């Protein structure tokens, strides 16, 4: 990243007037754009083809914040509890970045798969300890993010059988134990 | 008692009436915290630590889920004053100062950018020599800036008083306990806005204005100093990175 280009600014410092757009680390205050964090000032030209021809000014700070799940991001989560109508999971990664603190997610019965959503059996789809790839639907309620696995690429990516062996996917609903050959039901993700 | 020498015009500690005590600021003093700072105004020495933005721990405290929750805890170390005395946690004075710091910082933090999260600010007075309120706000600002939390502006605070018919900037403990008026101002320098104004006495209107203007000048000087500290810190980090 190009850090050395811009001068160092501190919160509250004037970056420009309304001929610029406020990006990350900056904010618009009436007619002027000011910095909100300490860091290097950087100008980003408008993306080609956009109607707004104004450049964006942003401030690149030196503190890296942990990744936070946003609606639309793909997360990797570990299932912690499976109930009749939902399963809860702890989010571990957001878009290939590990999270610093604990975020809980919830997969509701209607979000497990795209078809026949009323016939979903949660216990035939997930087990505690499964690693799932899921899409963040929304910020959810006060306790958990709402997650969805209603796509071919989403679902269980890694799991262990009852005996403790690794499960190998054999179809989009079944996985087989390496050790015993026993077949278990899961909502399997299609991993490329 | 004479707080301003009538012959020389100097104060009890040898300062001029509009002179501030020596400032010293240092960031990154607490390794575990997301942001931290040590701030000194003469013999007043305060340490501040900021944790967050992180997930709200106690959901009951969350009033508005669209804004970040700001919490503040102010404490005076037992050894901070001349007489060593164990102070109970949550006495009236520290509860009030916690609230004042919280409100002042909340006014400058862009809380709407961090929904459903909380920011904890802990300030501890290591050495008290008057103006702890102001020093705590300055330390908290520095720590928040170190944590990279988006703020409208750098909010600084300074106190001013009126003793022996002279407006005095940045009162120390002796001047503070004289019982005269003590005006503490919190100020957003670049936006020219007052976010905190406290006074525990009566003062005629015209005198009050000169005293408040003096405190605002003090705030501006502190803001310049804090900016220097932040810029210096950024340069240092840049050198380390190479």
GROMACS .gro file of C-alpha atoms in nm:
model
  434
    1UNK     CA    1   0.000   0.000   0.000
    2UNK     CA    2   0.124   0.349  -0.076
    3UNK     CA    3   0.172   0.516   0.260
    4UNK     CA    4   0.435   0.774   0.183
    5UNK     CA    5   0.230   0.974  -0.066
    6UNK     CA    6   0.023   1.191   0.165
    7UNK     CA    7   0.102   1.405   0.463
    8UNK     CA    8   0.012   1.292   0.815
    9UNK     CA    9  -0.313   1.432   0.950
   10UNK     CA   10  -0.481   1.421   1.292
   11UNK     CA   11  -0.854   1.407   1.380
   12UNK     CA   12  -1.043   1.724   1.299
   13UNK     CA   13  -0.797   1.849   1.040
   14UNK     CA   14  -0.944   1.997   0.725
   15UNK     CA   15  -0.891   1.777   0.418
   16UNK     CA   16  -1.089   1.973   0.162
   17UNK     CA   17  -1.427   2.120   0.076
   18UNK     CA   18  -1.734   1.974  -0.092
   19UNK     CA   19  -1.539   1.913  -0.416
   20UNK     CA   20  -1.415   1.593  -0.247
   21UNK     CA   21  -1.597   1.290  -0.110
   22UNK     CA   22  -1.521   1.158   0.238
   23UNK     CA   23  -1.380   0.804   0.236
   24UNK     CA   24  -1.257   0.581   0.516
   25UNK     CA   25  -1.105   0.774   0.806
   26UNK     CA   26  -1.271   1.098   0.696
   27UNK     CA   27  -1.612   1.252   0.742
   28UNK     CA   28  -1.818   1.529   0.588
   29UNK     CA   29  -1.907   1.814   0.819
   30UNK     CA   30  -2.139   2.048   0.637
   31UNK     CA   31  -1.934   2.181   0.348
   32UNK     CA   32  -1.592   2.056   0.450
   33UNK     CA   33  -1.428   1.716   0.472
   34UNK     CA   34  -1.227   1.648   0.786
   35UNK     CA   35  -1.006   1.364   0.910
   36UNK     CA   36  -1.140   1.138   1.184
   37UNK     CA   37  -0.826   0.933   1.262
   38UNK     CA   38  -0.450   0.987   1.268
   39UNK     CA   39  -0.277   0.869   0.954
   40UNK     CA   40  -0.174   0.944   0.599
   41UNK     CA   41  -0.401   1.138   0.371
   42UNK     CA   42  -0.468   0.979   0.032
   43UNK     CA   43  -0.666   1.085  -0.274
   44UNK     CA   44  -0.855   0.822  -0.473
   45UNK     CA   45  -0.977   0.921  -0.822
   46UNK     CA   46  -1.343   0.844  -0.900
   47UNK     CA   47  -1.407   0.496  -1.046
   48UNK     CA   48  -1.440   0.508  -1.426
   49UNK     CA   49  -1.798   0.537  -1.545
   50UNK     CA   50  -1.943   0.673  -1.222
   51UNK     CA   51  -2.176   0.971  -1.242
   52UNK     CA   52  -2.000   1.151  -0.955
   53UNK     CA   53  -1.676   1.291  -1.091
   54UNK     CA   54  -1.542   1.390  -0.746
   55UNK     CA   55  -1.232   1.228  -0.598
   56UNK     CA   56  -1.249   1.054  -0.263
   57UNK     CA   57  -1.014   1.155   0.015
   58UNK     CA   58  -0.933   0.897   0.279
   59UNK     CA   59  -0.700   0.862   0.576
   60UNK     CA   60  -0.500   0.543   0.618
   61UNK     CA   61  -0.432   0.478   0.984
   62UNK     CA   62  -0.164   0.257   1.132
   63UNK     CA   63  -0.383   0.048   1.363
   64UNK     CA   64  -0.534  -0.260   1.203
   65UNK     CA   65  -0.876  -0.339   1.339
   66UNK     CA   66  -1.003  -0.694   1.350
   67UNK     CA   67  -1.233  -0.818   1.080
   68UNK     CA   68  -1.605  -0.771   1.147
   69UNK     CA   69  -1.879  -0.967   0.965
   70UNK     CA   70  -2.087  -0.752   0.731
   71UNK     CA   71  -2.409  -0.852   0.552
   72UNK     CA   72  -2.300  -1.022   0.231
   73UNK     CA   73  -1.963  -1.146   0.352
   74UNK     CA   74  -1.880  -1.518   0.349
   75UNK     CA   75  -1.771  -1.651   0.687
   76UNK     CA   76  -1.627  -1.973   0.824
   77UNK     CA   77  -1.801  -2.078   1.146
   78UNK     CA   78  -1.796  -2.366   1.390
   79UNK     CA   79  -2.135  -2.508   1.490
   80UNK     CA   80  -2.179  -2.499   1.867
   81UNK     CA   81  -2.539  -2.598   1.923
   82UNK     CA   82  -2.807  -2.759   1.707
   83UNK     CA   83  -3.171  -2.708   1.799
   84UNK     CA   84  -3.495  -2.811   1.625
   85UNK     CA   85  -3.543  -2.481   1.439
   86UNK     CA   86  -3.194  -2.333   1.432
   87UNK     CA   87  -2.827  -2.395   1.484
   88UNK     CA   88  -2.585  -2.154   1.647
   89UNK     CA   89  -2.227  -2.116   1.536
   90UNK     CA   90  -1.918  -1.920   1.635
   91UNK     CA   91  -1.775  -1.715   1.352
   92UNK     CA   92  -1.402  -1.778   1.310
   93UNK     CA   93  -1.310  -1.615   0.979
   94UNK     CA   94  -1.456  -1.335   0.769
   95UNK     CA   95  -1.357  -1.350   0.400
   96UNK     CA   96  -1.033  -1.544   0.476
   97UNK     CA   97  -0.943  -1.311   0.766
   98UNK     CA   98  -0.950  -1.445   1.121
   99UNK     CA   99  -1.161  -1.250   1.369
  100UNK     CA  100  -1.003  -1.123   1.690
  101UNK     CA  101  -1.303  -1.164   1.917
  102UNK     CA  102  -1.604  -1.391   1.940
  103UNK     CA  103  -1.904  -1.336   1.714
  104UNK     CA  104  -2.198  -1.570   1.725
  105UNK     CA  105  -2.408  -1.656   1.425
  106UNK     CA  106  -2.738  -1.834   1.384
  107UNK     CA  107  -2.852  -2.056   1.096
  108UNK     CA  108  -3.230  -2.077   1.096
  109UNK     CA  109  -3.416  -2.375   0.957
  110UNK     CA  110  -3.539  -2.180   0.652
  111UNK     CA  111  -3.182  -2.071   0.563
  112UNK     CA  112  -3.018  -2.414   0.553
  113UNK     CA  113  -3.083  -2.492   0.187
  114UNK     CA  114  -3.251  -2.332  -0.112
  115UNK     CA  115  -3.509  -2.601  -0.193
  116UNK     CA  116  -3.775  -2.774   0.017
  117UNK     CA  117  -3.700  -2.539   0.300
  118UNK     CA  118  -3.996  -2.660   0.505
  119UNK     CA  119  -3.871  -3.020   0.514
  120UNK     CA  120  -3.530  -2.938   0.660
  121UNK     CA  121  -3.428  -3.142   0.961
  122UNK     CA  122  -3.163  -2.948   1.152
  123UNK     CA  123  -3.014  -3.264   1.308
  124UNK     CA  124  -2.971  -3.416   0.958
  125UNK     CA  125  -2.791  -3.102   0.842
  126UNK     CA  126  -2.542  -3.003   1.112
  127UNK     CA  127  -2.374  -3.146   1.417
  128UNK     CA  128  -2.188  -2.956   1.687
  129UNK     CA  129  -1.823  -2.918   1.589
  130UNK     CA  130  -1.884  -2.897   1.213
  131UNK     CA  131  -1.699  -2.630   1.022
  132UNK     CA  132  -1.939  -2.452   0.786
  133UNK     CA  133  -1.905  -2.191   0.519
  134UNK     CA  134  -2.197  -1.948   0.535
  135UNK     CA  135  -2.317  -1.615   0.404
  136UNK     CA  136  -2.406  -1.335   0.645
  137UNK     CA  137  -2.769  -1.244   0.577
  138UNK     CA  138  -2.809  -0.959   0.826
  139UNK     CA  139  -2.686  -0.830   1.156
  140UNK     CA  140  -2.970  -1.035   1.306
  141UNK     CA  141  -3.099  -0.977   1.655
  142UNK     CA  142  -2.909  -0.848   1.954
  143UNK     CA  143  -2.740  -1.183   2.016
  144UNK     CA  144  -2.631  -1.327   1.682
  145UNK     CA  145  -2.576  -1.265   1.313
  146UNK     CA  146  -2.815  -1.445   1.079
  147UNK     CA  147  -2.625  -1.686   0.854
  148UNK     CA  148  -2.743  -1.872   0.547
  149UNK     CA  149  -2.613  -2.183   0.369
  150UNK     CA  150  -2.875  -2.181   0.093
  151UNK     CA  151  -2.624  -2.210  -0.195
  152UNK     CA  152  -2.430  -2.498  -0.347
  153UNK     CA  153  -2.095  -2.360  -0.232
  154UNK     CA  154  -2.217  -2.311   0.125
  155UNK     CA  155  -2.256  -2.569   0.401
  156UNK     CA  156  -2.033  -2.811   0.589
  157UNK     CA  157  -1.673  -2.805   0.466
  158UNK     CA  158  -1.513  -3.013   0.738
  159UNK     CA  159  -1.659  -3.247   0.997
  160UNK     CA  160  -1.583  -3.543   1.219
  161UNK     CA  161  -1.793  -3.857   1.251
  162UNK     CA  162  -1.920  -3.999   1.580
  163UNK     CA  163  -1.618  -4.229   1.597
  164UNK     CA  164  -1.383  -3.934   1.546
  165UNK     CA  165  -1.275  -3.999   1.189
  166UNK     CA  166  -1.278  -3.737   0.918
  167UNK     CA  167  -1.593  -3.727   0.708
  168UNK     CA  168  -1.552  -3.730   0.332
  169UNK     CA  169  -1.834  -3.583   0.120
  170UNK     CA  170  -2.004  -3.830  -0.113
  171UNK     CA  171  -2.306  -3.623  -0.218
  172UNK     CA  172  -2.459  -3.286  -0.127
  173UNK     CA  173  -2.648  -3.445   0.163
  174UNK     CA  174  -2.418  -3.726   0.275
  175UNK     CA  175  -2.071  -3.768   0.416
  176UNK     CA  176  -1.883  -4.090   0.486
  177UNK     CA  177  -1.651  -4.172   0.772
  178UNK     CA  178  -1.294  -4.253   0.670
  179UNK     CA  179  -1.247  -4.513   0.944
  180UNK     CA  180  -1.575  -4.701   0.964
  181UNK     CA  181  -1.742  -4.624   0.633
  182UNK     CA  182  -2.052  -4.513   0.815
  183UNK     CA  183  -2.265  -4.258   0.629
  184UNK     CA  184  -2.386  -3.944   0.805
  185UNK     CA  185  -2.628  -3.676   0.690
  186UNK     CA  186  -2.503  -3.320   0.640
  187UNK     CA  187  -2.572  -3.014   0.425
  188UNK     CA  188  -2.244  -3.042   0.235
  189UNK     CA  189  -2.075  -2.750   0.063
  190UNK     CA  190  -1.949  -2.794  -0.293
  191UNK     CA  191  -1.582  -2.702  -0.251
  192UNK     CA  192  -1.385  -2.625  -0.566
  193UNK     CA  193  -0.314   3.421   5.123
  194UNK     CA  194  -0.151   3.583   4.825
  195UNK     CA  195  -0.189   3.366   4.518
  196UNK     CA  196  -0.040   3.626   4.289
  197UNK     CA  197   0.262   3.821   4.412
  198UNK     CA  198   0.163   4.190   4.393
  199UNK     CA  199   0.519   4.299   4.318
  200UNK     CA  200   0.636   4.049   4.062
  201UNK     CA  201   0.299   3.924   3.933
  202UNK     CA  202   0.412   3.562   3.965
  203UNK     CA  203   0.199   3.282   4.109
  204UNK     CA  204   0.282   3.054   4.402
  205UNK     CA  205   0.466   2.807   4.179
  206UNK     CA  206   0.648   3.080   3.987
  207UNK     CA  207   0.427   3.083   3.678
  208UNK     CA  208   0.282   3.392   3.513
  209UNK     CA  209  -0.100   3.421   3.533
  210UNK     CA  210  -0.149   3.307   3.172
  211UNK     CA  211   0.118   3.041   3.177
  212UNK     CA  212   0.043   2.671   3.162
  213UNK     CA  213   0.227   2.394   3.338
  214UNK     CA  214   0.463   2.177   3.138
  215UNK     CA  215   0.283   1.924   2.920
  216UNK     CA  216   0.402   1.574   2.847
  217UNK     CA  217   0.219   1.313   2.646
  218UNK     CA  218   0.314   0.959   2.555
  219UNK     CA  219   0.113   0.701   2.364
  220UNK     CA  220   0.118   0.322   2.372
  221UNK     CA  221   0.202   0.284   2.741
  222UNK     CA  222  -0.035  -0.010   2.807
  223UNK     CA  223   0.059  -0.306   2.589
  224UNK     CA  224  -0.268  -0.496   2.621
  225UNK     CA  225  -0.499  -0.205   2.546
  226UNK     CA  226  -0.607  -0.107   2.194
  227UNK     CA  227  -0.497   0.247   2.269
  228UNK     CA  228  -0.334   0.406   2.568
  229UNK     CA  229  -0.170   0.727   2.676
  230UNK     CA  230   0.008   0.893   2.964
  231UNK     CA  231  -0.056   1.263   3.006
  232UNK     CA  232   0.113   1.505   3.242
  233UNK     CA  233   0.026   1.864   3.323
  234UNK     CA  234   0.300   1.967   3.564
  235UNK     CA  235   0.271   1.735   3.860
  236UNK     CA  236  -0.070   1.603   3.758
  237UNK     CA  237  -0.015   1.269   3.591
  238UNK     CA  238  -0.288   1.056   3.437
  239UNK     CA  239  -0.287   0.725   3.250
  240UNK     CA  240  -0.568   0.629   3.011
  241UNK     CA  241  -0.644   0.300   2.837
  242UNK     CA  242  -0.900   0.241   2.563
  243UNK     CA  243  -1.047  -0.097   2.474
  244UNK     CA  244  -1.263  -0.135   2.170
  245UNK     CA  245  -1.464  -0.099   1.959
  246UNK     CA  246  -1.568  -0.446   2.073
  247UNK     CA  247  -1.890  -0.639   2.107
  248UNK     CA  248  -2.124  -0.515   2.379
  249UNK     CA  249  -2.060  -0.723   2.691
  250UNK     CA  250  -2.366  -0.632   2.891
  251UNK     CA  251  -2.659  -0.613   2.652
  252UNK     CA  252  -2.872  -0.439   2.913
  253UNK     CA  253  -2.656  -0.126   2.892
  254UNK     CA  254  -2.709  -0.091   2.521
  255UNK     CA  255  -2.964   0.187   2.477
  256UNK     CA  256  -2.943   0.250   2.106
  257UNK     CA  257  -2.811  -0.028   1.884
  258UNK     CA  258  -2.734   0.215   1.600
  259UNK     CA  259  -2.460   0.390   1.799
  260UNK     CA  260  -2.156   0.267   1.983
  261UNK     CA  261  -2.180   0.254   2.360
  262UNK     CA  262  -1.910   0.458   2.532
  263UNK     CA  263  -1.818   0.367   2.888
  264UNK     CA  264  -1.576   0.545   3.112
  265UNK     CA  265  -1.423   0.467   3.447
  266UNK     CA  266  -1.228   0.724   3.645
  267UNK     CA  267  -1.019   0.625   3.942
  268UNK     CA  268  -0.771   0.796   4.163
  269UNK     CA  269  -0.481   0.585   4.280
  270UNK     CA  270  -0.452   0.563   4.659
  271UNK     CA  271  -0.104   0.712   4.637
  272UNK     CA  272  -0.205   1.000   4.409
  273UNK     CA  273  -0.268   1.256   4.683
  274UNK     CA  274  -0.057   1.383   4.971
  275UNK     CA  275  -0.238   1.183   5.236
  276UNK     CA  276  -0.253   0.818   5.146
  277UNK     CA  277  -0.613   0.714   5.193
  278UNK     CA  278  -0.810   0.423   5.055
  279UNK     CA  279  -1.094   0.565   4.855
  280UNK     CA  280  -1.408   0.364   4.798
  281UNK     CA  281  -1.482   0.277   4.436
  282UNK     CA  282  -1.775   0.466   4.294
  283UNK     CA  283  -1.786   0.760   4.532
  284UNK     CA  284  -1.978   1.066   4.422
  285UNK     CA  285  -1.679   1.258   4.295
  286UNK     CA  286  -1.540   0.985   4.071
  287UNK     CA  287  -1.887   0.890   3.944
  288UNK     CA  288  -1.940   1.251   3.843
  289UNK     CA  289  -1.601   1.282   3.673
  290UNK     CA  290  -1.657   0.949   3.492
  291UNK     CA  291  -1.984   1.088   3.359
  292UNK     CA  292  -1.822   1.417   3.253
  293UNK     CA  293  -1.542   1.240   3.067
  294UNK     CA  294  -1.787   1.000   2.903
  295UNK     CA  295  -2.011   1.278   2.780
  296UNK     CA  296  -1.721   1.485   2.654
  297UNK     CA  297  -1.566   1.194   2.463
  298UNK     CA  298  -1.903   1.081   2.329
  299UNK     CA  299  -1.946   1.425   2.173
  300UNK     CA  300  -1.632   1.382   1.966
  301UNK     CA  301  -1.642   1.009   1.881
  302UNK     CA  302  -1.827   0.922   1.559
  303UNK     CA  303  -2.045   0.667   1.739
  304UNK     CA  304  -2.277   0.609   1.442
  305UNK     CA  305  -1.993   0.436   1.253
  306UNK     CA  306  -1.971   0.156   1.509
  307UNK     CA  307  -2.320   0.016   1.573
  308UNK     CA  308  -2.367  -0.257   1.836
  309UNK     CA  309  -2.023  -0.211   1.980
  310UNK     CA  310  -1.880  -0.060   2.292
  311UNK     CA  311  -1.572   0.145   2.370
  312UNK     CA  312  -1.428   0.135   2.719
  313UNK     CA  313  -1.214   0.418   2.851
  314UNK     CA  314  -1.028   0.370   3.177
  315UNK     CA  315  -0.852   0.667   3.331
  316UNK     CA  316  -0.641   0.647   3.640
  317UNK     CA  317  -0.490   0.941   3.823
  318UNK     CA  318  -0.137   0.850   3.926
  319UNK     CA  319  -0.049   1.186   4.077
  320UNK     CA  320  -0.300   1.459   4.157
  321UNK     CA  321  -0.203   1.826   4.162
  322UNK     CA  322  -0.517   2.007   4.053
  323UNK     CA  323  -0.689   1.996   3.715
  324UNK     CA  324  -0.729   1.617   3.711
  325UNK     CA  325  -1.056   1.652   3.521
  326UNK     CA  326  -0.884   1.836   3.236
  327UNK     CA  327  -0.583   1.605   3.237
  328UNK     CA  328  -0.810   1.299   3.223
  329UNK     CA  329  -0.995   1.431   2.917
  330UNK     CA  330  -0.665   1.507   2.742
  331UNK     CA  331  -0.529   1.162   2.824
  332UNK     CA  332  -0.851   0.997   2.703
  333UNK     CA  333  -0.834   1.191   2.373
  334UNK     CA  334  -0.477   1.084   2.317
  335UNK     CA  335  -0.562   0.721   2.396
  336UNK     CA  336  -0.864   0.723   2.162
  337UNK     CA  337  -0.653   0.869   1.882
  338UNK     CA  338  -0.393   0.599   1.948
  339UNK     CA  339  -0.664   0.333   1.929
  340UNK     CA  340  -0.760   0.464   1.585
  341UNK     CA  341  -1.118   0.537   1.685
  342UNK     CA  342  -1.279   0.786   1.445
  343UNK     CA  343  -1.339   1.125   1.606
  344UNK     CA  344  -1.488   1.453   1.488
  345UNK     CA  345  -1.198   1.649   1.629
  346UNK     CA  346  -0.942   1.635   1.904
  347UNK     CA  347  -1.120   1.741   2.221
  348UNK     CA  348  -0.897   1.902   2.479
  349UNK     CA  349  -0.967   2.045   2.818
  350UNK     CA  350  -0.810   2.307   3.040
  351UNK     CA  351  -0.908   2.482   3.359
  352UNK     CA  352  -0.884   2.848   3.453
  353UNK     CA  353  -0.963   3.037   3.770
  354UNK     CA  354  -0.991   3.384   3.914
  355UNK     CA  355  -0.789   3.468   4.224
  356UNK     CA  356  -0.658   3.803   4.359
  357UNK     CA  357  -0.857   3.977   4.078
  358UNK     CA  358  -0.642   3.800   3.818
  359UNK     CA  359  -0.753   3.533   3.572
  360UNK     CA  360  -0.522   3.234   3.616
  361UNK     CA  361  -0.466   2.955   3.364
  362UNK     CA  362  -0.434   2.587   3.461
  363UNK     CA  363  -0.479   2.592   3.841
  364UNK     CA  364  -0.261   2.369   4.054
  365UNK     CA  365  -0.371   2.205   4.379
  366UNK     CA  366  -0.295   2.506   4.605
  367UNK     CA  367  -0.484   2.744   4.378
  368UNK     CA  368  -0.763   2.490   4.331
  369UNK     CA  369  -0.821   2.456   4.704
  370UNK     CA  370  -0.830   2.834   4.752
  371UNK     CA  371  -1.204   2.814   4.700
  372UNK     CA  372  -1.221   3.058   4.414
  373UNK     CA  373  -1.405   2.993   4.088
  374UNK     CA  374  -1.269   2.704   3.877
  375UNK     CA  375  -1.382   2.698   3.515
  376UNK     CA  376  -1.311   2.376   3.324
  377UNK     CA  377  -1.365   2.394   2.949
  378UNK     CA  378  -1.368   2.113   2.693
  379UNK     CA  379  -1.306   2.240   2.343
  380UNK     CA  380  -1.305   2.112   1.983
  381UNK     CA  381  -1.030   2.328   1.838
  382UNK     CA  382  -1.073   2.289   1.464
  383UNK     CA  383  -1.449   2.321   1.483
  384UNK     CA  384  -1.439   2.601   1.739
  385UNK     CA  385  -1.700   2.439   1.963
  386UNK     CA  386  -1.727   2.405   2.339
  387UNK     CA  387  -1.832   2.059   2.455
  388UNK     CA  388  -1.782   2.094   2.829
  389UNK     CA  389  -1.818   2.388   3.061
  390UNK     CA  390  -1.813   2.354   3.437
  391UNK     CA  391  -1.787   2.611   3.711
  392UNK     CA  392  -1.833   2.556   4.084
  393UNK     CA  393  -1.872   2.918   4.196
  394UNK     CA  394  -2.027   3.248   4.105
  395UNK     CA  395  -1.849   3.497   3.882
  396UNK     CA  396  -1.963   3.826   3.722
  397UNK     CA  397  -2.051   3.787   3.355
  398UNK     CA  398  -1.769   3.998   3.210
  399UNK     CA  399  -1.504   3.835   3.430
  400UNK     CA  400  -1.640   3.494   3.345
  401UNK     CA  401  -1.591   3.560   2.977
  402UNK     CA  402  -1.227   3.659   3.016
  403UNK     CA  403  -1.164   3.352   3.232
  404UNK     CA  404  -1.337   3.124   2.981
  405UNK     CA  405  -1.144   3.276   2.690
  406UNK     CA  406  -0.824   3.211   2.882
  407UNK     CA  407  -0.924   2.846   2.933
  408UNK     CA  408  -1.005   2.815   2.560
  409UNK     CA  409  -0.661   2.951   2.473
  410UNK     CA  410  -0.520   2.682   2.701
  411UNK     CA  411  -0.726   2.416   2.521
  412UNK     CA  412  -0.588   2.533   2.186
  413UNK     CA  413  -0.232   2.512   2.312
  414UNK     CA  414  -0.295   2.158   2.444
  415UNK     CA  415  -0.453   2.055   2.111
  416UNK     CA  416  -0.142   2.175   1.927
  417UNK     CA  417   0.073   1.973   2.164
  418UNK     CA  418  -0.142   1.659   2.129
  419UNK     CA  419  -0.128   1.686   1.750
  420UNK     CA  420   0.251   1.708   1.770
  421UNK     CA  421   0.262   1.395   1.988
  422UNK     CA  422   0.041   1.205   1.741
  423UNK     CA  423   0.241   1.314   1.438
  424UNK     CA  424   0.566   1.225   1.613
  425UNK     CA  425   0.426   0.883   1.701
  426UNK     CA  426   0.315   0.819   1.342
  427UNK     CA  427   0.660   0.915   1.213
  428UNK     CA  428   0.823   0.684   1.466
  429UNK     CA  429   0.600   0.394   1.359
  430UNK     CA  430   0.685   0.467   0.998
  431UNK     CA  431   1.059   0.449   1.073
  432UNK     CA  432   1.010   0.116   1.252
  433UNK     CA  433   0.824  -0.020   0.954
  434UNK     CA  434   1.096   0.108   0.723
   0.00000   0.00000   0.00000
